[in-house]
């Protein structure tokens, strides 16, 4: 059987407390994951997963609408010397926060700081976020370029985003351009 590239890669857990946090996180019990993560950090029980734990903590705070707190966590991660994968994921989550707050230029700059493709479960979200930020800035052609550079195996994302771009162009009075996108 051939291995599949899709789906999240398994995390090798080296600290029992981190495994417990992930158990609750993957059960969508974010409150239990958050409380256990905070407890494990206060007990210094995550020596092998410090960076991942901080990234997860920022994401959990973000899911509870704590944008400032999650933003400061991501900025703290970026100020340190973290591995490239954590670096890129932190920039992605920071871009998401800035987009939600309406800081479109900051969000676009953060997305530009991502150096490699994100893990398969986040890469479509990154592309959609980048296209959405560009659309919000009125840069529809750049958004189309981002979307058209996607591999065809992710066509359902592209079609959804292109539809939104076409509708936005029509609403902005660019009827011919919007109609052309919608017709495709």
Tab-separated table of C-alpha atoms in Angstrom:
chain	number	residue	atom	x	y	z
A	1	UNK	CA	0.000	0.000	0.000
A	2	UNK	CA	1.410	3.385	-0.970
A	3	UNK	CA	1.853	5.973	1.769
A	4	UNK	CA	-0.404	9.018	1.576
A	5	UNK	CA	0.932	12.568	1.781
A	6	UNK	CA	-2.336	13.953	3.074
A	7	UNK	CA	-3.367	14.424	6.688
A	8	UNK	CA	-1.419	15.494	9.713
A	9	UNK	CA	1.846	13.758	10.438
A	10	UNK	CA	1.912	11.909	13.765
A	11	UNK	CA	3.579	13.695	16.669
A	12	UNK	CA	6.229	11.722	18.515
A	13	UNK	CA	5.466	12.430	22.157
A	14	UNK	CA	8.448	12.438	24.473
A	15	UNK	CA	6.789	13.971	27.548
A	16	UNK	CA	3.831	12.190	29.100
A	17	UNK	CA	2.176	15.469	30.090
A	18	UNK	CA	2.276	16.660	26.464
A	19	UNK	CA	0.656	13.403	25.350
A	20	UNK	CA	-2.162	14.043	27.809
A	21	UNK	CA	-2.613	17.582	26.460
A	22	UNK	CA	-2.757	16.270	22.902
A	23	UNK	CA	-5.274	13.603	23.908
A	24	UNK	CA	-7.726	16.261	25.066
A	25	UNK	CA	-6.886	18.570	22.165
A	26	UNK	CA	-7.668	15.898	19.550
A	27	UNK	CA	-10.895	15.109	21.395
A	28	UNK	CA	-11.864	18.784	20.791
A	29	UNK	CA	-11.911	19.297	24.568
A	30	UNK	CA	-9.944	22.539	24.347
A	31	UNK	CA	-10.609	23.663	27.895
A	32	UNK	CA	-9.149	20.467	29.367
A	33	UNK	CA	-6.211	20.670	26.955
A	34	UNK	CA	-5.600	24.304	27.940
A	35	UNK	CA	-5.729	23.666	31.684
A	36	UNK	CA	-3.479	20.618	31.451
A	37	UNK	CA	-1.048	22.492	29.237
A	38	UNK	CA	-0.834	25.391	31.681
A	39	UNK	CA	-0.365	22.978	34.587
A	40	UNK	CA	2.362	21.063	32.745
A	41	UNK	CA	4.169	24.293	31.875
A	42	UNK	CA	4.034	25.509	35.470
A	43	UNK	CA	5.521	22.188	36.604
A	44	UNK	CA	8.155	22.328	33.834
A	45	UNK	CA	6.950	18.934	32.634
A	46	UNK	CA	7.443	19.637	28.907
A	47	UNK	CA	11.218	19.810	28.376
A	48	UNK	CA	11.051	18.094	24.967
A	49	UNK	CA	8.042	19.995	23.620
A	50	UNK	CA	8.518	23.592	24.779
A	51	UNK	CA	8.124	25.189	21.339
A	52	UNK	CA	5.215	23.006	20.250
A	53	UNK	CA	3.527	23.587	23.606
A	54	UNK	CA	3.809	27.374	23.239
A	55	UNK	CA	2.407	27.196	19.711
A	56	UNK	CA	-0.469	25.035	20.913
A	57	UNK	CA	-1.087	27.388	23.840
A	58	UNK	CA	-1.303	30.353	21.465
A	59	UNK	CA	-3.722	28.440	19.248
A	60	UNK	CA	-5.901	27.460	22.187
A	61	UNK	CA	-6.071	31.048	23.409
A	62	UNK	CA	-6.935	32.109	19.865
A	63	UNK	CA	-9.803	29.596	19.770
A	64	UNK	CA	-11.207	31.247	22.905
A	65	UNK	CA	-10.971	34.709	21.323
A	66	UNK	CA	-7.965	35.824	23.359
A	67	UNK	CA	-6.268	37.583	20.433
A	68	UNK	CA	-3.904	39.736	22.472
A	69	UNK	CA	-2.687	36.882	24.620
A	70	UNK	CA	-2.261	34.515	21.671
A	71	UNK	CA	-0.562	37.261	19.656
A	72	UNK	CA	1.960	37.895	22.406
A	73	UNK	CA	2.695	34.152	22.606
A	74	UNK	CA	3.296	33.930	18.845
A	75	UNK	CA	5.444	37.068	18.883
A	76	UNK	CA	7.470	35.602	21.769
A	77	UNK	CA	8.008	32.412	19.791
A	78	UNK	CA	9.167	34.400	16.783
A	79	UNK	CA	11.600	36.427	18.884
A	80	UNK	CA	13.334	33.234	20.002
A	81	UNK	CA	15.393	30.760	18.051
A	82	UNK	CA	12.776	28.183	17.020
A	83	UNK	CA	12.924	25.483	14.400
A	84	UNK	CA	11.721	26.529	10.916
A	85	UNK	CA	8.446	24.580	11.065
A	86	UNK	CA	7.390	26.234	14.336
A	87	UNK	CA	8.574	29.567	12.953
A	88	UNK	CA	6.317	29.236	9.903
A	89	UNK	CA	3.288	28.065	11.881
A	90	UNK	CA	3.712	30.950	14.331
A	91	UNK	CA	3.773	33.444	11.439
A	92	UNK	CA	0.626	31.813	10.031
A	93	UNK	CA	-1.285	32.132	13.293
A	94	UNK	CA	-0.054	35.689	13.777
A	95	UNK	CA	-1.258	36.519	10.247
A	96	UNK	CA	-4.660	35.062	11.117
A	97	UNK	CA	-4.870	37.238	14.232
A	98	UNK	CA	-3.878	40.382	12.347
A	99	UNK	CA	-6.428	39.623	9.623
A	100	UNK	CA	-9.174	39.168	12.218
A	101	UNK	CA	-8.247	42.509	13.767
A	102	UNK	CA	-8.281	44.218	10.368
A	103	UNK	CA	-4.526	44.820	10.102
A	104	UNK	CA	-4.415	43.656	6.508
A	105	UNK	CA	-0.936	44.904	5.599
A	106	UNK	CA	0.510	43.286	8.742
A	107	UNK	CA	-1.298	40.033	7.920
A	108	UNK	CA	0.078	40.043	4.388
A	109	UNK	CA	3.597	40.765	5.673
A	110	UNK	CA	3.326	37.901	8.180
A	111	UNK	CA	2.224	35.512	5.445
A	112	UNK	CA	5.223	36.637	3.413
A	113	UNK	CA	7.522	35.604	6.267
A	114	UNK	CA	6.462	31.952	5.943
A	115	UNK	CA	9.447	30.282	4.330
A	116	UNK	CA	8.189	26.795	3.451
A	117	UNK	CA	4.905	25.064	2.806
A	118	UNK	CA	2.984	24.469	6.032
A	119	UNK	CA	1.889	20.992	7.150
A	120	UNK	CA	-0.812	19.555	4.886
A	121	UNK	CA	-3.625	20.326	7.342
A	122	UNK	CA	-2.698	24.053	7.445
A	123	UNK	CA	-1.472	24.792	3.912
A	124	UNK	CA	-4.958	25.171	2.361
A	125	UNK	CA	-5.879	27.552	5.204
A	126	UNK	CA	-2.746	29.601	4.549
A	127	UNK	CA	-3.524	29.913	0.855
A	128	UNK	CA	-7.133	30.854	1.552
A	129	UNK	CA	-6.058	33.399	4.174
A	130	UNK	CA	-3.557	34.937	1.769
A	131	UNK	CA	-6.203	35.143	-0.969
A	132	UNK	CA	-8.733	36.618	1.484
A	133	UNK	CA	-6.284	39.274	2.677
A	134	UNK	CA	-5.487	40.196	-0.927
A	135	UNK	CA	-9.214	40.404	-1.733
A	136	UNK	CA	-9.824	42.566	1.325
A	137	UNK	CA	-7.064	44.866	0.031
A	138	UNK	CA	-8.775	44.963	-3.392
A	139	UNK	CA	-5.920	43.053	-5.060
A	140	UNK	CA	-8.098	40.549	-6.901
A	141	UNK	CA	-5.573	39.682	-9.622
A	142	UNK	CA	-2.932	38.865	-6.998
A	143	UNK	CA	-5.488	36.727	-5.145
A	144	UNK	CA	-6.245	34.845	-8.356
A	145	UNK	CA	-2.521	34.287	-8.907
A	146	UNK	CA	-2.186	32.798	-5.411
A	147	UNK	CA	-5.135	30.507	-5.991
A	148	UNK	CA	-4.095	29.436	-9.473
A	149	UNK	CA	-0.668	28.366	-8.188
A	150	UNK	CA	-2.278	25.623	-6.092
A	151	UNK	CA	-1.838	22.024	-7.170
A	152	UNK	CA	-4.978	20.797	-8.923
A	153	UNK	CA	-5.568	18.123	-6.265
A	154	UNK	CA	-6.854	20.952	-4.063
A	155	UNK	CA	-9.286	22.179	-6.718
A	156	UNK	CA	-12.269	22.352	-4.334
A	157	UNK	CA	-10.530	25.115	-2.370
A	158	UNK	CA	-9.622	26.982	-5.523
A	159	UNK	CA	-13.141	26.879	-6.937
A	160	UNK	CA	-14.622	28.157	-3.681
A	161	UNK	CA	-12.159	31.024	-3.473
A	162	UNK	CA	-12.483	31.930	-7.156
A	163	UNK	CA	-16.256	32.100	-6.733
A	164	UNK	CA	-15.807	34.553	-3.857
A	165	UNK	CA	-13.399	36.637	-5.898
A	166	UNK	CA	-15.859	36.774	-8.798
A	167	UNK	CA	-18.688	37.868	-6.518
A	168	UNK	CA	-16.468	40.495	-4.859
A	169	UNK	CA	-15.424	41.892	-8.229
A	170	UNK	CA	-19.056	42.161	-9.338
A	171	UNK	CA	-19.934	43.957	-6.098
A	172	UNK	CA	-17.085	46.396	-6.672
A	173	UNK	CA	-18.460	47.251	-10.095
A	174	UNK	CA	-15.944	45.170	-12.039
A	175	UNK	CA	-18.783	43.243	-13.650
A	176	UNK	CA	-16.949	41.932	-16.713
A	177	UNK	CA	-13.937	40.703	-14.758
A	178	UNK	CA	-16.157	39.150	-12.094
A	179	UNK	CA	-18.364	37.475	-14.668
A	180	UNK	CA	-15.287	36.025	-16.384
A	181	UNK	CA	-14.074	34.531	-13.102
A	182	UNK	CA	-17.536	33.157	-12.278
A	183	UNK	CA	-17.924	31.700	-15.741
A	184	UNK	CA	-14.652	29.784	-15.405
